[in-house]
Amino acid sequence: ESVDEELKDTDSSKPTQKKRLTFCVEGNISVGKTTFLQRIANETIELRDLVEIVPEPIDKWQDVGPDHFNILDAFYAEPHRYAYTFQNYVFVTRVMQERESQSGIKPLRLMERSVFSDRMVFVRAVHEANWMNEMEISIYDSWFDPVVSSLPGLIPDGFIYLRASPDTCHKRMMHRRRSEEGGVTLDYLQGLHEKHESWLLPSKGSGSGILSVSQLPMHMEGSLPPEIQDRVFYLEGNH
Ligand code: DCP
């Protein structure tokens, strides 16, 4: 209830106009973000009228330009060569998607992933794997904050973290068999899992619940912008 109260108060400067809330659904590769969002979208007509679903623009990464380049595939095939190019394009497609998004028609918007997980999870992982060099990470870091702060639509009101073990995600990934992900190892998923955990769930517990911002790690600068006065909701998904 206290969360409800706080969410209502977020736009106190305009008491008559309700603010649209945006939550980003986060979680490891194959955890079930798309399924979760599809279920919500197809649940009931009432829910469909309330919630705008913004899927991740993966189709844009798989089909670039008139030559139909698959940049997701290029990244996994030659990560040293394409990690920066790919992460840069991921960011740009989120910006393009944000511009295309219908503003204010539905009161709740659920987005699959965000520029924050791109940076806190994937960019860190590819940097640690030496797939992005010091120059490339410096370039990424130099434009990230200024560009994000000029596009307020990219900053959500909170996060929904779908949490499952790397093992579970690996099994689901093998079952799904997305062609580009053939070479993704359990080790890589383990690294992505740890980055999600330390970013979104520093005080590990079991079950599902709500975290307050004060429980988030203070040492992680840039992990959550100060504008986010809301919460991280987390759901266990090992079933
Ligand atoms: N990816 C990446 N860097 C990013 C974002 C995504 O390398 N900044 C990669 C990871 C996956 C693919 O893009 O190979 C799609 O990623 P997601 O985990 O976001 O999507 P899934 O379809 O795997 O999620 P789910 O199965 O939970 O719906």
mmCIF file of C-alpha atoms and ligand atoms in Angstrom:
data_model
loop_
_atom_site.group_PDB
_atom_site.id
_atom_site.type_symbol
_atom_site.label_atom_id
_atom_site.label_comp_id
_atom_site.label_asym_id
_atom_site.label_seq_id
_atom_site.Cartn_x
_atom_site.Cartn_y
_atom_site.Cartn_z
ATOM 1 C CA GLU A 1 0.000 0.000 0.000
ATOM 2 C CA SER A 2 2.810 2.370 0.854
ATOM 3 C CA VAL A 3 4.203 1.755 -2.651
ATOM 4 C CA ASP A 4 0.815 2.655 -4.111
ATOM 5 C CA GLU A 5 0.765 5.873 -2.135
ATOM 6 C CA GLU A 6 4.225 6.796 -3.259
ATOM 7 C CA LEU A 7 3.474 6.064 -6.903
ATOM 8 C CA LYS A 8 0.395 8.287 -6.773
ATOM 9 C CA ASP A 9 2.469 11.094 -5.357
ATOM 10 C CA THR A 10 5.170 10.996 -8.034
ATOM 11 C CA ASP A 11 3.556 13.752 -10.075
ATOM 12 C CA SER A 12 2.423 16.068 -7.345
ATOM 13 C CA SER A 13 3.161 19.122 -9.530
ATOM 14 C CA LYS A 14 0.125 18.219 -11.679
ATOM 15 C CA PRO A 15 -2.536 16.966 -9.275
ATOM 16 C CA THR A 16 -5.244 16.556 -11.899
ATOM 17 C CA GLN A 17 -3.161 14.766 -14.532
ATOM 18 C CA LYS A 18 -2.135 11.212 -13.696
ATOM 19 C CA LYS A 19 1.373 10.260 -14.673
ATOM 20 C CA ARG A 20 1.910 7.205 -16.834
ATOM 21 C CA LEU A 21 4.019 4.667 -14.985
ATOM 22 C CA THR A 22 6.756 2.711 -16.707
ATOM 23 C CA PHE A 23 8.284 -0.487 -15.334
ATOM 24 C CA CYS A 24 11.123 -2.371 -17.003
ATOM 25 C CA VAL A 25 11.110 -6.153 -16.889
ATOM 26 C CA GLU A 26 14.636 -7.409 -16.292
ATOM 27 C CA GLY A 27 16.276 -10.832 -16.019
ATOM 28 C CA ASN A 28 18.802 -13.181 -17.570
ATOM 29 C CA ILE A 29 18.688 -14.467 -21.153
ATOM 30 C CA SER A 30 15.771 -16.891 -21.537
ATOM 31 C CA VAL A 31 14.349 -16.301 -18.063
ATOM 32 C CA GLY A 32 10.896 -15.722 -19.561
ATOM 33 C CA LYS A 33 10.493 -11.955 -19.975
ATOM 34 C CA THR A 34 8.697 -12.244 -23.303
ATOM 35 C CA THR A 35 6.342 -14.954 -21.992
ATOM 36 C CA PHE A 36 5.593 -12.884 -18.874
ATOM 37 C CA LEU A 37 4.737 -9.827 -20.986
ATOM 38 C CA GLN A 38 2.700 -11.818 -23.513
ATOM 39 C CA ARG A 39 0.638 -13.346 -20.710
ATOM 40 C CA ILE A 40 -0.148 -9.900 -19.358
ATOM 41 C CA ALA A 41 -0.985 -8.604 -22.828
ATOM 42 C CA ASN A 42 -3.374 -11.489 -23.495
ATOM 43 C CA GLU A 43 -4.833 -11.750 -20.008
ATOM 44 C CA THR A 44 -8.095 -9.818 -20.233
ATOM 45 C CA ILE A 45 -9.515 -7.019 -22.312
ATOM 46 C CA GLU A 46 -9.517 -4.813 -19.205
ATOM 47 C CA LEU A 47 -5.796 -5.348 -18.696
ATOM 48 C CA ARG A 48 -5.041 -4.759 -22.371
ATOM 49 C CA ASP A 49 -6.693 -1.352 -22.109
ATOM 50 C CA LEU A 50 -4.506 -0.462 -19.146
ATOM 51 C CA VAL A 51 -1.089 -1.758 -20.116
ATOM 52 C CA GLU A 52 1.141 -0.898 -23.056
ATOM 53 C CA ILE A 53 3.730 -3.630 -23.675
ATOM 54 C CA VAL A 54 7.032 -2.588 -25.241
ATOM 55 C CA PRO A 55 8.948 -5.690 -26.388
ATOM 56 C CA GLU A 56 12.714 -5.626 -26.789
ATOM 57 C CA PRO A 57 13.643 -4.546 -30.343
ATOM 58 C CA ILE A 58 15.499 -7.802 -31.056
ATOM 59 C CA ASP A 59 14.020 -7.994 -34.578
ATOM 60 C CA LYS A 60 15.805 -4.715 -35.360
ATOM 61 C CA TRP A 61 19.118 -6.303 -34.265
ATOM 62 C CA GLN A 62 18.519 -9.303 -36.512
ATOM 63 C CA ASP A 63 17.731 -7.351 -39.656
ATOM 64 C CA VAL A 64 19.742 -4.179 -40.275
ATOM 65 C CA GLY A 65 19.568 -2.179 -43.508
ATOM 66 C CA PRO A 66 18.847 -3.233 -47.066
ATOM 67 C CA ASP A 67 21.448 -6.016 -46.795
ATOM 68 C CA HIS A 68 19.605 -7.516 -43.789
ATOM 69 C CA PHE A 69 22.673 -7.796 -41.546
ATOM 70 C CA ASN A 70 22.107 -9.789 -38.375
ATOM 71 C CA ILE A 71 24.145 -7.847 -35.837
ATOM 72 C CA LEU A 72 23.156 -10.113 -32.909
ATOM 73 C CA ASP A 73 24.612 -13.017 -34.833
ATOM 74 C CA ALA A 74 27.727 -11.010 -35.776
ATOM 75 C CA PHE A 75 28.264 -10.180 -32.094
ATOM 76 C CA TYR A 76 28.112 -13.799 -30.927
ATOM 77 C CA ALA A 77 30.218 -14.980 -33.877
ATOM 78 C CA GLU A 78 32.972 -12.354 -33.354
ATOM 79 C CA PRO A 79 32.470 -10.757 -29.933
ATOM 80 C CA HIS A 80 35.854 -8.968 -29.931
ATOM 81 C CA ARG A 81 35.051 -7.263 -33.175
ATOM 82 C CA TYR A 82 31.392 -6.430 -32.647
ATOM 83 C CA ALA A 83 30.643 -6.050 -28.887
ATOM 84 C CA TYR A 84 30.867 -2.248 -28.988
ATOM 85 C CA THR A 85 29.060 -1.947 -32.310
ATOM 86 C CA PHE A 86 26.282 -4.200 -31.041
ATOM 87 C CA GLN A 87 25.827 -2.467 -27.655
ATOM 88 C CA ASN A 88 25.846 0.887 -29.390
ATOM 89 C CA TYR A 89 23.129 -0.282 -31.787
ATOM 90 C CA VAL A 90 21.085 -1.797 -28.924
ATOM 91 C CA PHE A 91 21.063 1.632 -27.281
ATOM 92 C CA VAL A 92 20.126 3.437 -30.490
ATOM 93 C CA THR A 93 17.228 1.046 -31.149
ATOM 94 C CA ARG A 94 15.884 1.665 -27.621
ATOM 95 C CA VAL A 95 15.982 5.397 -28.338
ATOM 96 C CA MET A 96 14.181 4.890 -31.668
ATOM 97 C CA GLN A 97 11.590 2.691 -29.950
ATOM 98 C CA GLU A 98 11.050 5.316 -27.269
ATOM 99 C CA ARG A 99 10.332 7.919 -29.949
ATOM 100 C CA GLU A 100 7.801 5.625 -31.615
ATOM 101 C CA SER A 101 6.032 4.794 -28.331
ATOM 102 C CA GLN A 102 2.490 6.183 -27.982
ATOM 103 C CA SER A 103 2.605 8.564 -25.072
ATOM 104 C CA GLY A 104 0.023 8.618 -22.346
ATOM 105 C CA ILE A 105 -2.735 6.507 -23.917
ATOM 106 C CA LYS A 106 -2.506 3.706 -21.350
ATOM 107 C CA PRO A 107 -1.647 4.357 -17.707
ATOM 108 C CA LEU A 108 0.945 1.587 -17.337
ATOM 109 C CA ARG A 109 3.817 0.767 -19.653
ATOM 110 C CA LEU A 110 5.854 -2.434 -19.287
ATOM 111 C CA MET A 111 9.120 -2.453 -21.197
ATOM 112 C CA GLU A 112 11.337 -5.460 -21.827
ATOM 113 C CA ARG A 113 14.768 -4.521 -20.450
ATOM 114 C CA SER A 114 16.255 -1.033 -20.385
ATOM 115 C CA VAL A 115 19.345 1.006 -21.153
ATOM 116 C CA PHE A 116 20.285 0.420 -17.497
ATOM 117 C CA SER A 117 20.529 -3.364 -17.815
ATOM 118 C CA ASP A 118 22.382 -2.854 -21.103
ATOM 119 C CA ARG A 119 24.984 -0.906 -19.183
ATOM 120 C CA MET A 120 24.981 -2.592 -15.766
ATOM 121 C CA VAL A 121 24.809 -6.155 -17.049
ATOM 122 C CA PHE A 122 25.813 -6.599 -20.686
ATOM 123 C CA VAL A 123 28.348 -3.830 -21.200
ATOM 124 C CA ARG A 124 30.070 -4.846 -17.956
ATOM 125 C CA ALA A 125 30.060 -8.493 -18.970
ATOM 126 C CA VAL A 126 31.565 -7.873 -22.403
ATOM 127 C CA HIS A 127 34.135 -5.499 -20.924
ATOM 128 C CA GLU A 128 35.160 -8.113 -18.335
ATOM 129 C CA ALA A 129 35.451 -10.703 -21.081
ATOM 130 C CA ASN A 130 37.805 -8.269 -22.894
ATOM 131 C CA TRP A 131 35.399 -8.042 -25.792
ATOM 132 C CA MET A 132 35.305 -4.272 -25.307
ATOM 133 C CA ASN A 133 38.638 -2.562 -24.787
ATOM 134 C CA GLU A 134 39.370 0.400 -22.505
ATOM 135 C CA MET A 135 38.860 2.890 -25.303
ATOM 136 C CA GLU A 136 35.491 1.418 -26.244
ATOM 137 C CA ILE A 137 34.201 1.312 -22.660
ATOM 138 C CA SER A 138 35.329 4.933 -22.197
ATOM 139 C CA ILE A 139 33.452 5.972 -25.323
ATOM 140 C CA TYR A 140 30.300 4.169 -24.108
ATOM 141 C CA ASP A 141 30.570 5.732 -20.648
ATOM 142 C CA SER A 142 31.179 9.194 -22.053
ATOM 143 C CA TRP A 143 27.915 9.397 -23.985
ATOM 144 C CA PHE A 144 25.649 7.254 -21.788
ATOM 145 C CA ASP A 145 24.732 9.714 -18.987
ATOM 146 C CA PRO A 146 24.340 12.852 -21.114
ATOM 147 C CA VAL A 147 22.196 11.065 -23.711
ATOM 148 C CA VAL A 148 20.005 9.276 -21.131
ATOM 149 C CA SER A 149 19.381 12.436 -19.136
ATOM 150 C CA SER A 150 18.226 14.223 -22.293
ATOM 151 C CA LEU A 151 15.643 11.475 -22.947
ATOM 152 C CA PRO A 152 13.492 11.161 -19.807
ATOM 153 C CA GLY A 153 11.298 8.488 -21.434
ATOM 154 C CA LEU A 154 14.190 6.022 -21.070
ATOM 155 C CA ILE A 155 14.126 6.331 -17.277
ATOM 156 C CA PRO A 156 11.520 4.016 -15.712
ATOM 157 C CA ASP A 157 9.610 4.379 -12.461
ATOM 158 C CA GLY A 158 10.836 0.995 -11.305
ATOM 159 C CA PHE A 159 11.985 -2.481 -12.271
ATOM 160 C CA ILE A 160 10.423 -5.935 -12.222
ATOM 161 C CA TYR A 161 13.214 -8.495 -11.862
ATOM 162 C CA LEU A 162 12.390 -12.009 -13.065
ATOM 163 C CA ARG A 163 14.874 -14.118 -11.195
ATOM 164 C CA ALA A 164 15.920 -17.688 -11.946
ATOM 165 C CA SER A 165 19.115 -19.704 -11.578
ATOM 166 C CA PRO A 166 21.601 -19.647 -14.469
ATOM 167 C CA ASP A 167 20.966 -23.398 -14.813
ATOM 168 C CA THR A 168 17.262 -22.875 -15.374
ATOM 169 C CA CYS A 169 17.957 -20.127 -17.917
ATOM 170 C CA HIS A 170 20.486 -22.327 -19.684
ATOM 171 C CA LYS A 171 17.968 -25.187 -19.973
ATOM 172 C CA ARG A 172 15.347 -22.804 -21.344
ATOM 173 C CA MET A 173 17.869 -21.341 -23.783
ATOM 174 C CA MET A 174 18.824 -24.791 -25.080
ATOM 175 C CA HIS A 175 15.161 -25.666 -25.412
ATOM 176 C CA ARG A 176 14.367 -22.444 -27.296
ATOM 177 C CA ARG A 177 17.346 -22.824 -29.655
ATOM 178 C CA ARG A 178 17.555 -19.244 -30.958
ATOM 179 C CA SER A 179 20.099 -19.742 -33.749
ATOM 180 C CA GLU A 180 22.362 -16.819 -32.736
ATOM 181 C CA GLU A 181 22.694 -18.124 -29.154
ATOM 182 C CA GLY A 182 24.219 -21.511 -30.036
ATOM 183 C CA GLY A 183 27.577 -20.530 -28.533
ATOM 184 C CA VAL A 184 26.283 -18.911 -25.329
ATOM 185 C CA THR A 185 27.762 -20.868 -22.408
ATOM 186 C CA LEU A 186 26.463 -21.576 -18.920
ATOM 187 C CA ASP A 187 29.504 -19.625 -17.721
ATOM 188 C CA TYR A 188 28.403 -16.492 -19.590
ATOM 189 C CA LEU A 189 24.869 -16.845 -18.152
ATOM 190 C CA GLN A 190 26.413 -17.217 -14.674
ATOM 191 C CA GLY A 191 28.247 -13.905 -15.174
ATOM 192 C CA LEU A 192 25.077 -12.166 -16.390
ATOM 193 C CA HIS A 193 23.177 -13.603 -13.398
ATOM 194 C CA GLU A 194 25.715 -12.219 -10.921
ATOM 195 C CA LYS A 195 25.520 -8.808 -12.522
ATOM 196 C CA HIS A 196 21.733 -8.780 -12.312
ATOM 197 C CA GLU A 197 21.953 -9.844 -8.673
ATOM 198 C CA SER A 198 24.443 -7.238 -7.518
ATOM 199 C CA TRP A 199 22.629 -4.510 -9.445
ATOM 200 C CA LEU A 200 19.031 -5.333 -8.505
ATOM 201 C CA LEU A 201 19.166 -7.642 -5.515
ATOM 202 C CA PRO A 202 22.182 -6.990 -3.311
ATOM 203 C CA SER A 203 20.622 -8.411 -0.153
ATOM 204 C CA LYS A 204 19.891 -11.924 -1.323
ATOM 205 C CA GLY A 205 16.787 -13.563 0.019
ATOM 206 C CA SER A 206 14.399 -16.182 -1.230
ATOM 207 C CA GLY A 207 10.852 -15.771 -2.420
ATOM 208 C CA SER A 208 9.373 -12.742 -4.141
ATOM 209 C CA GLY A 209 9.010 -9.275 -2.768
ATOM 210 C CA ILE A 210 9.754 -5.596 -2.933
ATOM 211 C CA LEU A 211 13.062 -3.861 -2.317
ATOM 212 C CA SER A 212 13.393 -0.257 -1.354
ATOM 213 C CA VAL A 213 15.936 1.941 -3.061
ATOM 214 C CA SER A 214 17.777 2.308 0.231
ATOM 215 C CA GLN A 215 18.646 -1.406 0.034
ATOM 216 C CA LEU A 216 20.374 -0.963 -3.291
ATOM 217 C CA PRO A 217 24.168 -0.793 -3.324
ATOM 218 C CA MET A 218 25.348 2.771 -2.963
ATOM 219 C CA HIS A 219 28.728 2.069 -4.482
ATOM 220 C CA MET A 220 27.234 1.424 -7.886
ATOM 221 C CA GLU A 221 27.160 4.855 -9.351
ATOM 222 C CA GLY A 222 24.923 5.144 -12.353
ATOM 223 C CA SER A 223 23.122 1.916 -11.509
ATOM 224 C CA LEU A 224 19.856 3.686 -10.794
ATOM 225 C CA PRO A 225 19.216 7.336 -11.567
ATOM 226 C CA PRO A 226 18.138 9.430 -8.570
ATOM 227 C CA GLU A 227 14.860 10.247 -10.337
ATOM 228 C CA ILE A 228 13.701 6.717 -9.602
ATOM 229 C CA GLN A 229 12.006 7.044 -6.272
ATOM 230 C CA ASP A 230 10.199 3.759 -6.591
ATOM 231 C CA ARG A 231 10.983 0.122 -6.134
ATOM 232 C CA VAL A 232 12.505 -3.024 -7.507
ATOM 233 C CA PHE A 233 9.939 -5.837 -7.557
ATOM 234 C CA TYR A 234 11.380 -9.308 -7.899
ATOM 235 C CA LEU A 235 9.720 -12.553 -8.842
ATOM 236 C CA GLU A 236 11.191 -16.029 -8.481
ATOM 237 C CA GLY A 237 10.961 -17.965 -11.739
ATOM 238 C CA ASN A 238 12.627 -21.345 -11.258
ATOM 239 C CA HIS A 239 9.414 -23.290 -11.816
HETATM 240 N N1 DCP B 1 21.641 -8.894 -25.508
HETATM 241 C C1 DCP B 1 22.937 -8.416 -25.373
HETATM 242 N N2 DCP B 1 23.133 -7.156 -24.887
HETATM 243 C C2 DCP B 1 22.091 -6.387 -24.507
HETATM 244 C C3 DCP B 1 20.783 -6.859 -24.610
HETATM 245 C C4 DCP B 1 20.580 -8.134 -25.121
HETATM 246 O O1 DCP B 1 23.897 -9.122 -25.712
HETATM 247 N N3 DCP B 1 22.331 -5.161 -24.047
HETATM 248 C C5 DCP B 1 21.422 -10.226 -26.104
HETATM 249 C C6 DCP B 1 21.195 -11.340 -25.114
HETATM 250 C C7 DCP B 1 20.300 -12.294 -25.858
HETATM 251 C C8 DCP B 1 19.504 -11.397 -26.800
HETATM 252 O O2 DCP B 1 20.267 -10.191 -26.918
HETATM 253 O O3 DCP B 1 21.081 -13.183 -26.641
HETATM 254 C C9 DCP B 1 18.109 -11.099 -26.285
HETATM 255 O O4 DCP B 1 18.246 -10.846 -24.944
HETATM 256 P P1 DCP B 1 17.226 -10.924 -23.771
HETATM 257 O O5 DCP B 1 17.761 -11.677 -22.619
HETATM 258 O O6 DCP B 1 16.872 -9.533 -23.463
HETATM 259 O O7 DCP B 1 15.942 -11.592 -24.364
HETATM 260 P P2 DCP B 1 15.381 -13.051 -24.274
HETATM 261 O O8 DCP B 1 14.509 -13.256 -25.486
HETATM 262 O O9 DCP B 1 16.493 -14.040 -24.074
HETATM 263 O O10 DCP B 1 14.534 -12.979 -22.968
HETATM 264 P P3 DCP B 1 13.357 -13.913 -22.451
HETATM 265 O O11 DCP B 1 13.623 -15.313 -22.897
HETATM 266 O O12 DCP B 1 13.435 -13.724 -20.968
HETATM 267 O O13 DCP B 1 12.109 -13.383 -23.043
#
